[in-house]
Amino acid sequence: MKILTLSTSGERCGIAAYNTELAEAMRSDGLTVDIHPIDSTAVRTLPERELSAYFKPFLARLEAYDALIIQHEYGLFGAQHSLVAAQRVFARVLAAVAASGKPTVVVFHAEPRTSTRLLSRKRMYWERTRRLINANPQISILVHGDEALAQYVDAGLKRASLWTTRHPLQTIRPVAPARSNGTVTLTIFGFVATYKGYDEAVAALALLPERFRLLVAGGAHPGNVGDDTLARLMAANDPRIEVTGWIDEQDVGAVMARTDIVLAPYHPDGPPGSGAITWAIRHGRPVIASETISFREIQREAGCFAMVAPLDPQALADAILKLADDEAEKARLVEAGFAYARSHSWEGLARRVVDRLGGAGVGEPREGVSPRIDEEVSG
């Protein structure tokens, strides 16, 4: 089977990393997997009227492949433009994909965005997307977690079109801690953004004894130019806060060695998954996480987090103090995380994706319909 994926690639981007891991896992089973890259920098420079045309080269490649995987996040299709623009472009791409008849898995990394307003363009373009998915059994939708599944059912997708997974993890690779100098290092990994709870972490740090330090292991997201979180952290010039800037995969282990506890005080309105948390689990670090929907689902299954209420610096500080001095609980959380990692591997997800693609059968373009993107999608 030859599979073509549509995704960011080779960028500092969680979706690019996700797609690369999935592609490598499928290749290890002997499949041919190619990536058609979305250059997010180039897309951000395009005027809105040229967004649809950007995806024509992808559609021109469909005939040479047996099946497709599309990574979806609104910014990939709308860049800095409106949500409506992203929905319109994606609906056009999906219409062309449906016309090709190719078995397709679309991975939704964000919640559905629609509107109850009758004349809303947001509602109109979601309706077009919804109808395309529901009317084409060769298209299936992968979401992360039970809550995301319920959200998409509520938004009108047929249950038969949907399936769910947890965010997969790489092979367990414990990292020995560096020699302690008496400090306790609290680390937040990944892109620096408000939704990750940096304001709450900084406020919690102020409530903790001097031996606690906050390590910010990441940099600003290039597509999130309106978020000033990193700039505020740098401007504070707090001697108890260190900012590493972006770290590459090969540098994660060294940062983990310095880390005592990983923090994930995410806000409830953040994305449904977190690749950064998978780093903590696979490298053997205890995690304190907010009671967001996605983290609660993992906790119910694995019991691998110390949980706190979101947006509550005092609760976060209390949880940090309690866990920092409880070696038995830290060890229990780490072992529970390892068990969870063994149950949710990239290889396992790859097999499920391939089963979905193979089970759908290799389709043919519908009679009289060509996979073009420059035509309006019928309502």
Coordinates of C-alpha atoms in Angstrom, one line a residue:
M1 CA 0.0 0.0 0.0
K2 CA 1.2 3.5 -0.9
I3 CA 0.0 6.2 1.4
L4 CA 0.3 10.0 1.0
T5 CA 0.0 12.2 4.1
L6 CA -0.8 15.9 4.2
S7 CA 0.9 17.6 7.1
T8 CA 3.5 20.1 8.2
S9 CA 6.9 18.4 8.1
G10 CA 10.4 19.2 9.3
E11 CA 9.1 22.2 11.4
R12 CA 9.0 22.9 15.1
C13 CA 5.4 21.8 15.2
G14 CA 3.6 19.2 17.3
I15 CA 1.6 18.1 14.3
A16 CA 4.7 17.6 12.2
A17 CA 6.2 15.5 14.9
Y18 CA 3.0 13.5 15.2
N19 CA 2.8 12.8 11.5
T20 CA 6.5 11.8 11.3
E21 CA 6.1 9.3 14.1
L22 CA 3.0 7.8 12.5
A23 CA 4.7 7.6 9.1
E24 CA 7.8 6.0 10.5
A25 CA 5.7 3.4 12.4
M26 CA 3.9 2.5 9.1
R27 CA 7.2 2.3 7.2
S28 CA 8.5 -0.1 9.7
D29 CA 5.7 -2.5 8.7
G30 CA 6.9 -2.3 5.1
L31 CA 4.5 0.4 3.7
T32 CA 5.4 3.2 1.4
V33 CA 4.5 6.5 3.1
D34 CA 5.2 9.9 1.6
I35 CA 4.6 13.3 3.1
H36 CA 3.2 16.2 1.2
P37 CA 4.5 19.0 3.3
I38 CA 2.5 22.1 4.3
D39 CA 5.0 24.9 4.7
S40 CA 3.4 26.9 7.5
T41 CA 5.7 29.9 6.9
A42 CA 4.8 30.0 3.2
V43 CA 1.1 29.6 4.0
R44 CA 1.2 32.5 6.4
T45 CA 2.4 34.8 3.7
L46 CA -0.5 34.0 1.3
P47 CA -3.5 36.3 0.8
E48 CA -6.7 34.6 1.7
R49 CA -7.8 34.2 -1.9
E50 CA -4.7 32.1 -2.7
L51 CA -5.1 29.6 0.1
S52 CA -7.1 27.0 -1.8
A53 CA -4.7 27.1 -4.7
Y54 CA -1.8 26.2 -2.4
F55 CA -3.3 22.7 -2.0
K56 CA -3.6 21.9 -5.7
P57 CA -0.2 20.2 -5.9
F58 CA -1.3 17.8 -3.1
L59 CA -4.4 16.9 -5.0
A60 CA -2.5 16.4 -8.2
R61 CA -0.6 13.6 -6.5
L62 CA -3.6 11.6 -5.3
E63 CA -3.9 9.3 -8.3
A64 CA -0.5 7.8 -7.6
Y65 CA -1.5 6.6 -4.1
D66 CA -3.7 4.0 -2.6
A67 CA -4.8 5.9 0.5
L68 CA -4.5 9.2 2.3
I69 CA -3.9 10.6 5.8
I70 CA -4.7 14.3 6.4
Q71 CA -3.6 16.0 9.6
H72 CA -6.1 18.7 10.4
E73 CA -5.7 21.8 12.6
Y74 CA -7.4 25.0 11.6
G75 CA -4.2 27.0 11.3
L76 CA -2.8 24.6 8.6
F77 CA -5.6 25.5 6.2
G78 CA -6.3 29.1 7.3
A79 CA -2.9 30.4 8.5
Q80 CA -3.3 33.8 10.1
H81 CA -6.7 34.3 8.4
S82 CA -10.1 33.7 9.9
L83 CA -11.6 30.4 11.1
V84 CA -14.1 30.8 8.3
A85 CA -11.3 30.9 5.7
A86 CA -9.8 27.7 7.2
Q87 CA -13.1 25.9 7.1
R88 CA -13.7 27.0 3.5
V89 CA -10.3 25.8 2.3
F90 CA -10.6 22.5 4.2
A91 CA -14.1 21.8 2.8
R92 CA -12.8 22.3 -0.7
V93 CA -9.8 20.1 -0.1
L94 CA -12.0 17.4 1.4
A95 CA -14.5 17.6 -1.5
A96 CA -11.6 16.9 -3.9
V97 CA -10.4 14.0 -1.8
A98 CA -13.9 12.5 -1.6
A99 CA -14.2 12.8 -5.4
S100 CA -11.0 10.8 -5.8
G101 CA -12.5 7.8 -4.0
K102 CA -9.3 7.2 -2.0
P103 CA -9.6 5.7 1.5
T104 CA -8.7 8.5 3.8
V105 CA -8.1 9.1 7.5
V106 CA -8.4 12.6 8.7
V107 CA -6.9 13.3 12.1
F108 CA -8.6 16.2 13.9
H109 CA -6.3 17.8 16.4
A110 CA -8.9 20.4 17.6
E111 CA -12.5 20.5 18.5
P112 CA -15.3 21.1 15.9
R113 CA -16.0 24.8 15.3
T114 CA -19.5 25.6 14.3
S115 CA -22.3 28.0 15.1
T116 CA -26.0 28.0 16.0
R117 CA -26.6 31.1 13.9
L118 CA -28.6 30.2 10.9
L119 CA -26.8 32.4 8.4
S120 CA -23.3 31.9 9.9
R121 CA -20.6 31.1 7.3
K122 CA -18.8 29.1 10.0
R123 CA -21.9 26.9 10.2
M124 CA -22.3 26.7 6.4
Y125 CA -18.7 25.5 5.8
W126 CA -18.9 23.0 8.7
E127 CA -22.2 21.7 7.3
R128 CA -20.4 21.1 4.0
T129 CA -17.6 19.3 5.7
R130 CA -20.0 17.2 7.8
R131 CA -22.0 16.1 4.8
L132 CA -18.9 15.2 2.8
I133 CA -17.7 12.9 5.7
N134 CA -21.1 11.4 6.4
A135 CA -21.8 10.7 2.7
N136 CA -18.4 9.1 2.0
P137 CA -17.7 5.8 3.9
Q138 CA -14.1 5.8 2.6
I139 CA -13.4 8.8 4.8
S140 CA -12.9 8.2 8.5
I141 CA -12.2 10.6 11.3
L142 CA -9.6 10.0 14.1
V143 CA -10.0 12.1 17.3
H144 CA -8.2 12.0 20.6
G145 CA -10.2 10.9 23.6
D146 CA -13.8 10.2 24.5
E147 CA -14.8 13.8 25.0
A148 CA -13.6 14.8 21.5
L149 CA -15.6 11.8 20.1
A150 CA -18.7 13.1 21.9
Q151 CA -18.1 16.7 20.6
Y152 CA -17.9 15.5 17.0
V153 CA -21.0 13.4 17.3
D154 CA -22.8 16.4 18.8
A155 CA -21.6 18.4 15.8
G156 CA -23.3 16.0 13.4
L157 CA -20.8 13.4 12.3
K158 CA -22.1 9.8 12.1
R159 CA -20.7 7.6 14.9
A160 CA -19.6 5.1 12.2
S161 CA -17.3 7.7 10.6
L162 CA -15.4 8.3 13.9
W163 CA -12.9 6.4 15.9
T164 CA -10.7 7.4 18.8
T165 CA -7.3 7.0 20.3
R166 CA -5.0 8.4 22.9
H167 CA -2.0 10.4 21.9
P168 CA 0.7 7.7 21.3
L169 CA 4.0 7.5 23.1
Q170 CA 7.4 6.5 21.9
T171 CA 9.3 3.7 23.5
I172 CA 10.0 4.1 27.2
R173 CA 13.5 5.6 27.8
P174 CA 14.1 6.4 31.5
V175 CA 16.6 9.2 32.1
A176 CA 18.6 9.1 35.3
P177 CA 18.4 12.3 37.3
A178 CA 21.3 14.6 37.5
R179 CA 23.1 15.0 40.9
S180 CA 20.9 17.2 43.1
N181 CA 22.2 20.4 44.5
G182 CA 19.2 20.8 46.8
T183 CA 17.0 22.6 44.3
V184 CA 13.7 21.2 42.9
T185 CA 13.4 21.9 39.2
L186 CA 9.8 22.2 37.8
T187 CA 9.7 22.0 34.0
I188 CA 7.1 22.9 31.4
F189 CA 7.9 21.5 28.0
G190 CA 6.9 22.5 24.5
F191 CA 5.8 25.7 22.8
V192 CA 5.3 28.6 25.3
A193 CA 1.7 29.7 25.2
T194 CA -0.8 31.1 27.6
Y195 CA -3.0 28.0 27.6
K196 CA -0.2 25.9 29.1
G197 CA -0.6 27.7 32.4
Y198 CA 2.6 29.7 32.6
D199 CA 1.0 32.5 34.5
E200 CA -0.3 30.1 37.1
A201 CA 3.1 28.3 37.3
V202 CA 4.9 31.6 37.9
A203 CA 2.3 32.6 40.6
A204 CA 2.7 29.2 42.2
L205 CA 6.5 29.5 42.2
A206 CA 6.2 32.7 44.2
L207 CA 4.3 30.7 46.9
L208 CA 7.0 28.1 47.1
P209 CA 10.3 28.1 49.1
E210 CA 13.5 29.3 47.4
R211 CA 14.7 25.8 46.6
F212 CA 12.1 25.5 43.8
R213 CA 13.0 26.6 40.3
L214 CA 10.9 26.8 37.1
L215 CA 12.5 25.6 33.8
V216 CA 10.8 26.8 30.6
A217 CA 11.9 24.2 28.1
G218 CA 10.5 25.7 24.8
G219 CA 10.1 28.7 22.7
A220 CA 7.4 30.7 21.0
H221 CA 5.1 29.1 18.4
P222 CA 5.9 30.8 15.1
G223 CA 2.2 30.7 14.2
N224 CA 1.0 32.2 17.5
V225 CA 2.4 35.7 17.1
G226 CA -0.3 37.3 19.3
D227 CA 0.8 35.3 22.4
D228 CA 3.1 37.4 24.6
T229 CA 3.7 34.8 27.3
L230 CA 7.4 34.2 26.4
A231 CA 8.1 37.9 26.1
R232 CA 6.6 38.4 29.6
L233 CA 8.6 35.6 31.1
M234 CA 11.8 37.0 29.6
A235 CA 11.0 40.6 30.7
A236 CA 10.4 39.4 34.3
N237 CA 14.1 38.5 34.6
D238 CA 13.3 36.3 37.6
P239 CA 16.5 34.5 38.8
R240 CA 14.3 31.4 39.7
I241 CA 13.0 31.1 36.1
E242 CA 15.2 29.7 33.3
V243 CA 14.1 29.8 29.6
T244 CA 16.0 27.4 27.4
G245 CA 14.4 28.3 24.1
W246 CA 13.3 25.6 21.7
I247 CA 14.9 22.2 22.3
D248 CA 15.3 19.5 19.7
E249 CA 14.4 15.9 20.3
Q250 CA 17.9 14.9 21.0
D251 CA 18.2 17.5 23.8
V252 CA 15.1 16.4 25.7
G253 CA 16.9 13.8 27.7
A254 CA 19.4 16.3 29.0
V255 CA 16.7 18.6 30.1
M256 CA 14.8 15.7 31.7
A257 CA 17.9 14.8 33.7
R258 CA 17.7 18.3 35.3
T259 CA 13.9 17.9 35.9
D260 CA 12.3 16.7 39.2
I261 CA 8.7 17.3 38.3
V262 CA 7.0 18.1 35.0
L263 CA 4.2 20.6 35.2
A264 CA 1.1 20.7 32.9
P265 CA -1.2 23.3 34.5
Y266 CA -3.1 23.7 31.2
H267 CA -6.2 25.8 30.8
P268 CA -9.5 24.1 30.0
D269 CA -9.7 25.8 26.6
G270 CA -6.4 24.3 25.3
P271 CA -6.0 21.6 22.6
P272 CA -7.2 18.1 23.4
G273 CA -3.7 16.5 23.5
S274 CA -0.2 17.2 24.5
G275 CA 2.9 15.7 22.9
A276 CA 5.0 17.4 25.6
I277 CA 3.4 15.3 28.3
T278 CA 4.4 12.1 26.4
W279 CA 8.0 13.2 26.8
A280 CA 7.6 13.3 30.6
I281 CA 5.9 9.9 30.7
R282 CA 8.4 8.0 28.5
H283 CA 11.4 9.5 30.2
G284 CA 10.2 8.7 33.7
R285 CA 9.3 12.0 35.3
P286 CA 6.2 12.5 37.6
V287 CA 3.6 14.9 36.2
I288 CA 1.3 17.4 37.9
A289 CA -1.5 18.1 35.4
S290 CA -4.6 20.2 35.4
E291 CA -8.0 18.6 35.5
T292 CA -8.7 19.3 31.8
I293 CA -10.9 16.9 29.8
S294 CA -8.0 15.1 28.1
F295 CA -5.9 14.8 31.2
R296 CA -8.8 13.5 33.2
E297 CA -9.4 10.8 30.6
I298 CA -5.8 9.6 30.8
Q299 CA -6.0 9.8 34.6
R300 CA -9.1 7.5 34.7
E301 CA -7.2 5.0 32.6
A302 CA -3.7 5.2 34.0
G303 CA -3.6 7.1 37.3
C304 CA -0.3 8.5 36.2
F305 CA -0.8 12.2 37.2
A306 CA -1.1 14.3 40.3
M307 CA -4.1 16.3 39.4
V308 CA -5.0 19.9 40.3
A309 CA -7.8 22.4 39.5
P310 CA -6.9 24.5 36.4
L311 CA -6.2 28.3 36.9
D312 CA -5.5 27.9 40.6
P313 CA -1.9 28.8 41.6
Q314 CA -2.4 28.0 45.3
A315 CA -3.6 24.5 44.4
L316 CA -0.7 24.0 42.1
A317 CA 1.8 25.2 44.7
D318 CA 0.2 22.8 47.3
A319 CA 0.5 19.9 44.9
I320 CA 4.1 20.6 44.1
L321 CA 5.0 20.8 47.8
K322 CA 3.2 17.5 48.5
L323 CA 4.8 15.6 45.6
A324 CA 8.3 17.0 45.9
D325 CA 8.8 15.3 49.3
D326 CA 6.9 12.0 48.5
E327 CA 9.4 9.7 46.9
A328 CA 7.0 6.7 47.0
E329 CA 4.3 8.6 45.2
K330 CA 6.7 9.9 42.5
A331 CA 7.8 6.4 41.8
R332 CA 4.2 5.2 41.6
L333 CA 3.3 7.9 39.1
V334 CA 6.3 7.0 37.0
E335 CA 5.5 3.3 36.9
A336 CA 1.9 4.0 36.1
G337 CA 3.1 6.2 33.2
F338 CA 5.3 3.5 31.9
A339 CA 2.3 1.1 31.9
Y340 CA 0.3 3.6 30.0
A341 CA 3.0 4.1 27.4
R342 CA 3.2 0.4 26.7
S343 CA -0.5 0.4 26.0
H344 CA -0.4 3.4 23.5
S345 CA 2.5 3.0 21.1
W346 CA 2.9 4.5 17.7
E347 CA 3.1 1.0 16.2
G348 CA -0.3 0.2 17.6
L349 CA -1.8 3.4 16.2
A350 CA -0.2 2.7 12.8
R351 CA -1.7 -0.7 12.6
R352 CA -5.2 0.7 13.4
V353 CA -4.8 3.4 10.8
V354 CA -3.7 0.9 8.2
D355 CA -6.6 -1.4 9.1
R356 CA -9.0 1.5 8.5
L357 CA -7.4 2.4 5.2
G358 CA -7.3 -1.2 4.0
G359 CA -10.8 -1.9 5.2
A360 CA -12.3 1.0 3.3
G361 CA -11.0 -0.5 0.0
V362 CA -9.3 1.4 -2.8
G363 CA -11.9 3.5 -4.3
E364 CA -12.3 5.1 -7.7
P365 CA -13.3 8.6 -8.6
R366 CA -17.1 9.0 -8.6
E367 CA -18.5 9.1 -12.1
G368 CA -18.4 12.6 -13.6
V369 CA -16.5 14.1 -10.7
S370 CA -12.8 15.1 -10.8
P371 CA -10.7 15.9 -7.7
R372 CA -10.5 19.7 -8.3
I373 CA -10.2 22.3 -5.6
D374 CA -11.2 25.3 -7.6
E375 CA -14.9 24.5 -7.6
E376 CA -17.3 25.5 -4.9
V377 CA -18.4 22.7 -2.6
S378 CA -22.1 22.0 -3.0
G379 CA -24.1 22.6 0.1

